[in-house]
Amino acid sequence: MVIGGFGIVAVALVVLVILVLFAGIKTVPQGYRYTVQRFGRYIRTLEPGLNLIVPFVETIGARMNVMEQVLAVPTQEVITRDNASISADAVAFFQVLNAAQAAYQITNLESAILNLTKTNIRSVMGSMDLDELLSNRDAINDRLLRVVDDAVQPWGIKVTRVEIKDIQPPKDLVDAMGRQMKAEREKRAQVLEAEGLRNAQILRAEGAKQAAVLQAEGQREAAFRNAEARERLAEAEAKATRVVSEAIAEGNVQAINYFVAQKYTEALAAIGTAGNSKIVLMPMEASSILGSLSGIGAIAREVFGDNSDGSTSPQSPRPRPGSARTTPSINPQPPRES
């Protein structure tokens, strides 16, 4: 079958249309933005999805990644304000917000952000002391983020985070810091120990004070009770003496015998329990004690006299006729040793 000239032209037109359609249809993946240039000039930005451009007139300029990206900052040598040399590295996170500005305002975007971050790390960390660098890492991150983000804003870039990963002082400086920390901890331990000893002494002193107060109160209470007991004992003795005196005045011989016997036995008990007595020789027979008591009773009868009707009155002693009266001895002589 022979195809004529018209058929060849039609096939060529169909192929050309297909090529034009393929050239004018552009698919942009999610997370990217494409810039469109017409005769080399930026005119618009293609969003993710299916887009149409004018073939052979409009072309794709830059394919920009608008997802958040991470940029590792290599180790930098920094001299602090107190002339300490340290090494620090960091990591930066950024995102393209305006694809056209990021494509046409700066050449080699990642290199520019990297060098800008390195420069600001030296500036920020060099304006601080070593102790501030080691203890205020969050403040360093905030300052770096603010400075770098302001610098890249004309490029259509948003720096989301700048984090210092590691700060490495020199080895001799680390050793000196370790000795300083050890000295500070030892000082703190000594201070705490001294405060503990002081508190313990204060507590012991307060305890001794309270014990002395309680002991004094106890002694005062004991003295008061002893005095009260002695007073009651004295009252009891006075009452007993008064009763005995009244009984003697009435001529009751049994009362005086009881009184004399009681005092006699108390004297014997005091002699037997004396601390300075080693050996005590004295008659302990009951007959001697009873004989003494009988003699005392006889003396009382002679003194007060007896009445037949049981009533007695005090009389003056009368001497008996005849020989002189012999009074039995209360304390008889000890027996001689053979």
mmCIF file with all atom_site columns, C-alpha atoms in Angstrom, residues 107-276:
data_model
loop_
_atom_site.group_PDB
_atom_site.id
_atom_site.type_symbol
_atom_site.label_atom_id
_atom_site.label_alt_id
_atom_site.label_comp_id
_atom_site.label_asym_id
_atom_site.label_entity_id
_atom_site.label_seq_id
_atom_site.pdbx_PDB_ins_code
_atom_site.Cartn_x
_atom_site.Cartn_y
_atom_site.Cartn_z
_atom_site.occupancy
_atom_site.B_iso_or_equiv
_atom_site.pdbx_formal_charge
_atom_site.auth_seq_id
_atom_site.auth_comp_id
_atom_site.auth_asym_id
_atom_site.auth_atom_id
_atom_site.pdbx_PDB_model_num
ATOM 1   C CA . THR A 1 107 ? 24.810 30.936 44.043  1.00 0.00 ? 107 THR A CA 1
ATOM 2   C CA . ASN A 1 108 ? 25.594 27.621 45.777  1.00 0.00 ? 108 ASN A CA 1
ATOM 3   C CA . LEU A 1 109 ? 23.036 27.966 48.535  1.00 0.00 ? 109 LEU A CA 1
ATOM 4   C CA . GLU A 1 110 ? 24.358 25.245 50.882  1.00 0.00 ? 110 GLU A CA 1
ATOM 5   C CA . SER A 1 111 ? 27.928 26.566 50.752  1.00 0.00 ? 111 SER A CA 1
ATOM 6   C CA . ALA A 1 112 ? 26.692 30.059 51.574  1.00 0.00 ? 112 ALA A CA 1
ATOM 7   C CA . ILE A 1 113 ? 24.675 28.869 54.587  1.00 0.00 ? 113 ILE A CA 1
ATOM 8   C CA . LEU A 1 114 ? 27.607 26.727 55.774  1.00 0.00 ? 114 LEU A CA 1
ATOM 9   C CA . ASN A 1 115 ? 30.147 29.547 55.658  1.00 0.00 ? 115 ASN A CA 1
ATOM 10  C CA . LEU A 1 116 ? 27.716 31.973 57.253  1.00 0.00 ? 116 LEU A CA 1
ATOM 11  C CA . THR A 1 117 ? 27.085 29.552 60.133  1.00 0.00 ? 117 THR A CA 1
ATOM 12  C CA . LYS A 1 118 ? 30.814 28.940 60.684  1.00 0.00 ? 118 LYS A CA 1
ATOM 13  C CA . THR A 1 119 ? 31.525 32.653 60.799  1.00 0.00 ? 119 THR A CA 1
ATOM 14  C CA . ASN A 1 120 ? 28.782 33.344 63.311  1.00 0.00 ? 120 ASN A CA 1
ATOM 15  C CA . ILE A 1 121 ? 29.895 30.434 65.501  1.00 0.00 ? 121 ILE A CA 1
ATOM 16  C CA . ARG A 1 122 ? 33.299 32.086 65.849  1.00 0.00 ? 122 ARG A CA 1
ATOM 17  C CA . SER A 1 123 ? 31.717 35.481 66.508  1.00 0.00 ? 123 SER A CA 1
ATOM 18  C CA . VAL A 1 124 ? 29.171 34.354 69.100  1.00 0.00 ? 124 VAL A CA 1
ATOM 19  C CA . MET A 1 125 ? 31.386 31.904 70.973  1.00 0.00 ? 125 MET A CA 1
ATOM 20  C CA . GLY A 1 126 ? 34.398 34.233 70.836  1.00 0.00 ? 126 GLY A CA 1
ATOM 21  C CA . SER A 1 127 ? 32.451 36.914 72.739  1.00 0.00 ? 127 SER A CA 1
ATOM 22  C CA . MET A 1 128 ? 31.862 34.622 75.740  1.00 0.00 ? 128 MET A CA 1
ATOM 23  C CA . ASP A 1 129 ? 34.011 33.175 78.509  1.00 0.00 ? 129 ASP A CA 1
ATOM 24  C CA . LEU A 1 130 ? 34.778 29.481 78.681  1.00 0.00 ? 130 LEU A CA 1
ATOM 25  C CA . ASP A 1 131 ? 32.539 28.931 81.692  1.00 0.00 ? 131 ASP A CA 1
ATOM 26  C CA . GLU A 1 132 ? 29.656 30.602 79.866  1.00 0.00 ? 132 GLU A CA 1
ATOM 27  C CA . LEU A 1 133 ? 30.223 28.412 76.814  1.00 0.00 ? 133 LEU A CA 1
ATOM 28  C CA . LEU A 1 134 ? 30.127 25.217 78.854  1.00 0.00 ? 134 LEU A CA 1
ATOM 29  C CA . SER A 1 135 ? 27.096 26.161 80.941  1.00 0.00 ? 135 SER A CA 1
ATOM 30  C CA . ASN A 1 136 ? 24.972 28.241 78.523  1.00 0.00 ? 136 ASN A CA 1
ATOM 31  C CA . ARG A 1 137 ? 24.748 26.101 75.404  1.00 0.00 ? 137 ARG A CA 1
ATOM 32  C CA . ASP A 1 138 ? 21.065 26.932 74.932  1.00 0.00 ? 138 ASP A CA 1
ATOM 33  C CA . ALA A 1 139 ? 21.855 30.634 74.914  1.00 0.00 ? 139 ALA A CA 1
ATOM 34  C CA . ILE A 1 140 ? 24.538 30.038 72.263  1.00 0.00 ? 140 ILE A CA 1
ATOM 35  C CA . ASN A 1 141 ? 22.084 28.114 70.092  1.00 0.00 ? 141 ASN A CA 1
ATOM 36  C CA . ASP A 1 142 ? 19.482 30.882 70.366  1.00 0.00 ? 142 ASP A CA 1
ATOM 37  C CA . ARG A 1 143 ? 21.964 33.595 69.414  1.00 0.00 ? 143 ARG A CA 1
ATOM 38  C CA . LEU A 1 144 ? 23.291 31.613 66.463  1.00 0.00 ? 144 LEU A CA 1
ATOM 39  C CA . LEU A 1 145 ? 19.781 30.879 65.200  1.00 0.00 ? 145 LEU A CA 1
ATOM 40  C CA . ARG A 1 146 ? 18.735 34.510 65.390  1.00 0.00 ? 146 ARG A CA 1
ATOM 41  C CA . VAL A 1 147 ? 21.859 35.832 63.651  1.00 0.00 ? 147 VAL A CA 1
ATOM 42  C CA . VAL A 1 148 ? 21.983 33.230 60.850  1.00 0.00 ? 148 VAL A CA 1
ATOM 43  C CA . ASP A 1 149 ? 18.240 33.403 60.191  1.00 0.00 ? 149 ASP A CA 1
ATOM 44  C CA . ASP A 1 150 ? 18.360 37.183 59.792  1.00 0.00 ? 150 ASP A CA 1
ATOM 45  C CA . ALA A 1 151 ? 21.284 36.840 57.386  1.00 0.00 ? 151 ALA A CA 1
ATOM 46  C CA . VAL A 1 152 ? 19.642 34.277 55.036  1.00 0.00 ? 152 VAL A CA 1
ATOM 47  C CA . GLN A 1 153 ? 16.210 35.859 55.009  1.00 0.00 ? 153 GLN A CA 1
ATOM 48  C CA . PRO A 1 154 ? 16.821 37.778 51.681  1.00 0.00 ? 154 PRO A CA 1
ATOM 49  C CA . TRP A 1 155 ? 17.567 34.418 50.036  1.00 0.00 ? 155 TRP A CA 1
ATOM 50  C CA . GLY A 1 156 ? 14.121 33.034 50.769  1.00 0.00 ? 156 GLY A CA 1
ATOM 51  C CA . ILE A 1 157 ? 15.561 30.628 53.369  1.00 0.00 ? 157 ILE A CA 1
ATOM 52  C CA . LYS A 1 158 ? 14.287 29.913 56.858  1.00 0.00 ? 158 LYS A CA 1
ATOM 53  C CA . VAL A 1 159 ? 16.855 28.550 59.328  1.00 0.00 ? 159 VAL A CA 1
ATOM 54  C CA . THR A 1 160 ? 14.821 26.514 61.796  1.00 0.00 ? 160 THR A CA 1
ATOM 55  C CA . ARG A 1 161 ? 17.548 25.336 64.182  1.00 0.00 ? 161 ARG A CA 1
ATOM 56  C CA . VAL A 1 162 ? 21.264 25.709 64.867  1.00 0.00 ? 162 VAL A CA 1
ATOM 57  C CA . GLU A 1 163 ? 22.615 23.276 67.454  1.00 0.00 ? 163 GLU A CA 1
ATOM 58  C CA . ILE A 1 164 ? 26.120 23.095 68.916  1.00 0.00 ? 164 ILE A CA 1
ATOM 59  C CA . LYS A 1 165 ? 27.000 19.398 68.972  1.00 0.00 ? 165 LYS A CA 1
ATOM 60  C CA . ASP A 1 166 ? 30.245 19.344 70.917  1.00 0.00 ? 166 ASP A CA 1
ATOM 61  C CA . ILE A 1 167 ? 32.624 21.745 72.629  1.00 0.00 ? 167 ILE A CA 1
ATOM 62  C CA . GLN A 1 168 ? 36.113 20.365 73.250  1.00 0.00 ? 168 GLN A CA 1
ATOM 63  C CA . PRO A 1 169 ? 38.555 22.400 75.367  1.00 0.00 ? 169 PRO A CA 1
ATOM 64  C CA . PRO A 1 170 ? 42.283 21.475 75.283  1.00 0.00 ? 170 PRO A CA 1
ATOM 65  C CA . LYS A 1 171 ? 43.396 18.514 77.393  1.00 0.00 ? 171 LYS A CA 1
ATOM 66  C CA . ASP A 1 172 ? 45.455 20.579 79.852  1.00 0.00 ? 172 ASP A CA 1
ATOM 67  C CA . LEU A 1 173 ? 42.493 22.903 80.323  1.00 0.00 ? 173 LEU A CA 1
ATOM 68  C CA . VAL A 1 174 ? 40.223 19.914 80.943  1.00 0.00 ? 174 VAL A CA 1
ATOM 69  C CA . ASP A 1 175 ? 42.656 18.633 83.580  1.00 0.00 ? 175 ASP A CA 1
ATOM 70  C CA . ALA A 1 176 ? 42.759 22.052 85.248  1.00 0.00 ? 176 ALA A CA 1
ATOM 71  C CA . MET A 1 177 ? 38.967 22.203 85.245  1.00 0.00 ? 177 MET A CA 1
ATOM 72  C CA . GLY A 1 178 ? 38.855 18.728 86.787  1.00 0.00 ? 178 GLY A CA 1
ATOM 73  C CA . ARG A 1 179 ? 41.199 19.809 89.587  1.00 0.00 ? 179 ARG A CA 1
ATOM 74  C CA . GLN A 1 180 ? 39.138 22.951 90.133  1.00 0.00 ? 180 GLN A CA 1
ATOM 75  C CA . MET A 1 181 ? 35.927 20.964 90.290  1.00 0.00 ? 181 MET A CA 1
ATOM 76  C CA . LYS A 1 182 ? 37.519 18.519 92.746  1.00 0.00 ? 182 LYS A CA 1
ATOM 77  C CA . ALA A 1 183 ? 38.700 21.397 94.947  1.00 0.00 ? 183 ALA A CA 1
ATOM 78  C CA . GLU A 1 184 ? 35.253 22.982 94.866  1.00 0.00 ? 184 GLU A CA 1
ATOM 79  C CA . ARG A 1 185 ? 33.610 19.707 95.814  1.00 0.00 ? 185 ARG A CA 1
ATOM 80  C CA . GLU A 1 186 ? 36.086 19.125 98.650  1.00 0.00 ? 186 GLU A CA 1
ATOM 81  C CA . LYS A 1 187 ? 35.462 22.655 99.879  1.00 0.00 ? 187 LYS A CA 1
ATOM 82  C CA . ARG A 1 188 ? 31.718 22.093 99.725  1.00 0.00 ? 188 ARG A CA 1
ATOM 83  C CA . ALA A 1 189 ? 32.109 18.798 101.574 1.00 0.00 ? 189 ALA A CA 1
ATOM 84  C CA . GLN A 1 190 ? 34.170 20.463 104.314 1.00 0.00 ? 190 GLN A CA 1
ATOM 85  C CA . VAL A 1 191 ? 31.622 23.253 104.639 1.00 0.00 ? 191 VAL A CA 1
ATOM 86  C CA . LEU A 1 192 ? 28.787 20.745 104.895 1.00 0.00 ? 192 LEU A CA 1
ATOM 87  C CA . GLU A 1 193 ? 30.735 18.696 107.433 1.00 0.00 ? 193 GLU A CA 1
ATOM 88  C CA . ALA A 1 194 ? 31.457 21.799 109.526 1.00 0.00 ? 194 ALA A CA 1
ATOM 89  C CA . GLU A 1 195 ? 27.797 22.795 109.400 1.00 0.00 ? 195 GLU A CA 1
ATOM 90  C CA . GLY A 1 196 ? 26.819 19.288 110.435 1.00 0.00 ? 196 GLY A CA 1
ATOM 91  C CA . LEU A 1 197 ? 29.225 19.349 113.395 1.00 0.00 ? 197 LEU A CA 1
ATOM 92  C CA . ARG A 1 198 ? 27.958 22.769 114.418 1.00 0.00 ? 198 ARG A CA 1
ATOM 93  C CA . ASN A 1 199 ? 24.344 21.640 114.252 1.00 0.00 ? 199 ASN A CA 1
ATOM 94  C CA . ALA A 1 200 ? 25.207 18.497 116.203 1.00 0.00 ? 200 ALA A CA 1
ATOM 95  C CA . GLN A 1 201 ? 26.932 20.539 118.922 1.00 0.00 ? 201 GLN A CA 1
ATOM 96  C CA . ILE A 1 202 ? 23.989 22.903 119.059 1.00 0.00 ? 202 ILE A CA 1
ATOM 97  C CA . LEU A 1 203 ? 21.578 20.003 119.389 1.00 0.00 ? 203 LEU A CA 1
ATOM 98  C CA . ARG A 1 204 ? 23.740 18.377 122.084 1.00 0.00 ? 204 ARG A CA 1
ATOM 99  C CA . ALA A 1 205 ? 23.939 21.677 123.967 1.00 0.00 ? 205 ALA A CA 1
ATOM 100 C CA . GLU A 1 206 ? 20.180 22.109 123.740 1.00 0.00 ? 206 GLU A CA 1
ATOM 101 C CA . GLY A 1 207 ? 19.684 18.529 124.908 1.00 0.00 ? 207 GLY A CA 1
ATOM 102 C CA . ALA A 1 208 ? 22.061 19.054 127.843 1.00 0.00 ? 208 ALA A CA 1
ATOM 103 C CA . LYS A 1 209 ? 20.254 22.283 128.685 1.00 0.00 ? 209 LYS A CA 1
ATOM 104 C CA . GLN A 1 210 ? 16.876 20.581 128.650 1.00 0.00 ? 210 GLN A CA 1
ATOM 105 C CA . ALA A 1 211 ? 18.280 17.679 130.678 1.00 0.00 ? 211 ALA A CA 1
ATOM 106 C CA . ALA A 1 212 ? 19.713 20.109 133.250 1.00 0.00 ? 212 ALA A CA 1
ATOM 107 C CA . VAL A 1 213 ? 16.408 21.958 133.418 1.00 0.00 ? 213 VAL A CA 1
ATOM 108 C CA . LEU A 1 214 ? 14.489 18.726 133.882 1.00 0.00 ? 214 LEU A CA 1
ATOM 109 C CA . GLN A 1 215 ? 17.009 17.500 136.450 1.00 0.00 ? 215 GLN A CA 1
ATOM 110 C CA . ALA A 1 216 ? 16.749 20.778 138.380 1.00 0.00 ? 216 ALA A CA 1
ATOM 111 C CA . GLU A 1 217 ? 12.975 20.569 138.272 1.00 0.00 ? 217 GLU A CA 1
ATOM 112 C CA . GLY A 1 218 ? 13.167 16.969 139.459 1.00 0.00 ? 218 GLY A CA 1
ATOM 113 C CA . GLN A 1 219 ? 15.523 17.902 142.288 1.00 0.00 ? 219 GLN A CA 1
ATOM 114 C CA . ARG A 1 220 ? 13.262 20.770 143.270 1.00 0.00 ? 220 ARG A CA 1
ATOM 115 C CA . GLU A 1 221 ? 10.242 18.470 143.251 1.00 0.00 ? 221 GLU A CA 1
ATOM 116 C CA . ALA A 1 222 ? 12.179 15.840 145.232 1.00 0.00 ? 222 ALA A CA 1
ATOM 117 C CA . ALA A 1 223 ? 13.353 18.435 147.761 1.00 0.00 ? 223 ALA A CA 1
ATOM 118 C CA . PHE A 1 224 ? 9.821  19.726 148.099 1.00 0.00 ? 224 PHE A CA 1
ATOM 119 C CA . ARG A 1 225 ? 8.495  16.221 148.662 1.00 0.00 ? 225 ARG A CA 1
ATOM 120 C CA . ASN A 1 226 ? 11.328 15.411 151.112 1.00 0.00 ? 226 ASN A CA 1
ATOM 121 C CA . ALA A 1 227 ? 10.609 18.580 153.032 1.00 0.00 ? 227 ALA A CA 1
ATOM 122 C CA . GLU A 1 228 ? 6.926  17.720 153.046 1.00 0.00 ? 228 GLU A CA 1
ATOM 123 C CA . ALA A 1 229 ? 7.753  14.204 154.268 1.00 0.00 ? 229 ALA A CA 1
ATOM 124 C CA . ARG A 1 230 ? 10.034 15.536 157.022 1.00 0.00 ? 230 ARG A CA 1
ATOM 125 C CA . GLU A 1 231 ? 7.356  17.996 158.014 1.00 0.00 ? 231 GLU A CA 1
ATOM 126 C CA . ARG A 1 232 ? 4.774  15.237 158.248 1.00 0.00 ? 232 ARG A CA 1
ATOM 127 C CA . LEU A 1 233 ? 7.263  13.019 160.124 1.00 0.00 ? 233 LEU A CA 1
ATOM 128 C CA . ALA A 1 234 ? 7.986  15.868 162.545 1.00 0.00 ? 234 ALA A CA 1
ATOM 129 C CA . GLU A 1 235 ? 4.271  16.419 163.039 1.00 0.00 ? 235 GLU A CA 1
ATOM 130 C CA . ALA A 1 236 ? 3.817  12.699 163.654 1.00 0.00 ? 236 ALA A CA 1
ATOM 131 C CA . GLU A 1 237 ? 6.687  12.638 166.160 1.00 0.00 ? 237 GLU A CA 1
ATOM 132 C CA . ALA A 1 238 ? 5.394  15.747 167.868 1.00 0.00 ? 238 ALA A CA 1
ATOM 133 C CA . LYS A 1 239 ? 1.946  14.211 168.056 1.00 0.00 ? 239 LYS A CA 1
ATOM 134 C CA . ALA A 1 240 ? 3.411  10.945 169.414 1.00 0.00 ? 240 ALA A CA 1
ATOM 135 C CA . THR A 1 241 ? 5.468  12.854 171.945 1.00 0.00 ? 241 THR A CA 1
ATOM 136 C CA . ARG A 1 242 ? 2.441  14.864 172.980 1.00 0.00 ? 242 ARG A CA 1
ATOM 137 C CA . VAL A 1 243 ? 0.373  11.706 173.389 1.00 0.00 ? 243 VAL A CA 1
ATOM 138 C CA . VAL A 1 244 ? 3.119  10.054 175.434 1.00 0.00 ? 244 VAL A CA 1
ATOM 139 C CA . SER A 1 245 ? 3.532  13.205 177.525 1.00 0.00 ? 245 SER A CA 1
ATOM 140 C CA . GLU A 1 246 ? -0.178 13.286 178.216 1.00 0.00 ? 246 GLU A CA 1
ATOM 141 C CA . ALA A 1 247 ? -0.110 9.605  179.097 1.00 0.00 ? 247 ALA A CA 1
ATOM 142 C CA . ILE A 1 248 ? 2.833  10.146 181.492 1.00 0.00 ? 248 ILE A CA 1
ATOM 143 C CA . ALA A 1 249 ? 1.093  13.142 183.009 1.00 0.00 ? 249 ALA A CA 1
ATOM 144 C CA . GLU A 1 250 ? -1.936 10.954 183.609 1.00 0.00 ? 250 GLU A CA 1
ATOM 145 C CA . GLY A 1 251 ? 0.254  8.318  185.237 1.00 0.00 ? 251 GLY A CA 1
ATOM 146 C CA . ASN A 1 252 ? 0.037  5.645  182.504 1.00 0.00 ? 252 ASN A CA 1
ATOM 147 C CA . VAL A 1 253 ? 3.083  3.415  183.184 1.00 0.00 ? 253 VAL A CA 1
ATOM 148 C CA . GLN A 1 254 ? 2.651  1.329  180.045 1.00 0.00 ? 254 GLN A CA 1
ATOM 149 C CA . ALA A 1 255 ? 3.022  4.404  177.849 1.00 0.00 ? 255 ALA A CA 1
ATOM 150 C CA . ILE A 1 256 ? 6.355  5.386  179.386 1.00 0.00 ? 256 ILE A CA 1
ATOM 151 C CA . ASN A 1 257 ? 7.558  1.770  179.205 1.00 0.00 ? 257 ASN A CA 1
ATOM 152 C CA . TYR A 1 258 ? 6.658  1.696  175.498 1.00 0.00 ? 258 TYR A CA 1
ATOM 153 C CA . PHE A 1 259 ? 8.340  5.024  174.856 1.00 0.00 ? 259 PHE A CA 1
ATOM 154 C CA . VAL A 1 260 ? 11.585 4.072  176.639 1.00 0.00 ? 260 VAL A CA 1
ATOM 155 C CA . ALA A 1 261 ? 11.684 0.635  174.972 1.00 0.00 ? 261 ALA A CA 1
ATOM 156 C CA . GLN A 1 262 ? 11.213 2.179  171.547 1.00 0.00 ? 262 GLN A CA 1
ATOM 157 C CA . LYS A 1 263 ? 14.073 4.642  172.039 1.00 0.00 ? 263 LYS A CA 1
ATOM 158 C CA . TYR A 1 264 ? 16.237 1.829  173.457 1.00 0.00 ? 264 TYR A CA 1
ATOM 159 C CA . THR A 1 265 ? 15.729 -0.402 170.440 1.00 0.00 ? 265 THR A CA 1
ATOM 160 C CA . GLU A 1 266 ? 16.342 2.504  168.076 1.00 0.00 ? 266 GLU A CA 1
ATOM 161 C CA . ALA A 1 267 ? 19.628 3.223  169.830 1.00 0.00 ? 267 ALA A CA 1
ATOM 162 C CA . LEU A 1 268 ? 20.662 -0.441 169.535 1.00 0.00 ? 268 LEU A CA 1
ATOM 163 C CA . ALA A 1 269 ? 19.809 -0.422 165.809 1.00 0.00 ? 269 ALA A CA 1
ATOM 164 C CA . ALA A 1 270 ? 21.855 2.750  165.257 1.00 0.00 ? 270 ALA A CA 1
ATOM 165 C CA . ILE A 1 271 ? 24.836 1.242  167.057 1.00 0.00 ? 271 ILE A CA 1
ATOM 166 C CA . GLY A 1 272 ? 24.615 -1.986 165.050 1.00 0.00 ? 272 GLY A CA 1
ATOM 167 C CA . THR A 1 273 ? 24.377 -0.255 161.678 1.00 0.00 ? 273 THR A CA 1
ATOM 168 C CA . ALA A 1 274 ? 27.091 2.366  162.274 1.00 0.00 ? 274 ALA A CA 1
ATOM 169 C CA . GLY A 1 275 ? 29.583 2.476  159.437 1.00 0.00 ? 275 GLY A CA 1
ATOM 170 C CA . ASN A 1 276 ? 32.620 3.053  161.662 1.00 0.00 ? 276 ASN A CA 1
#
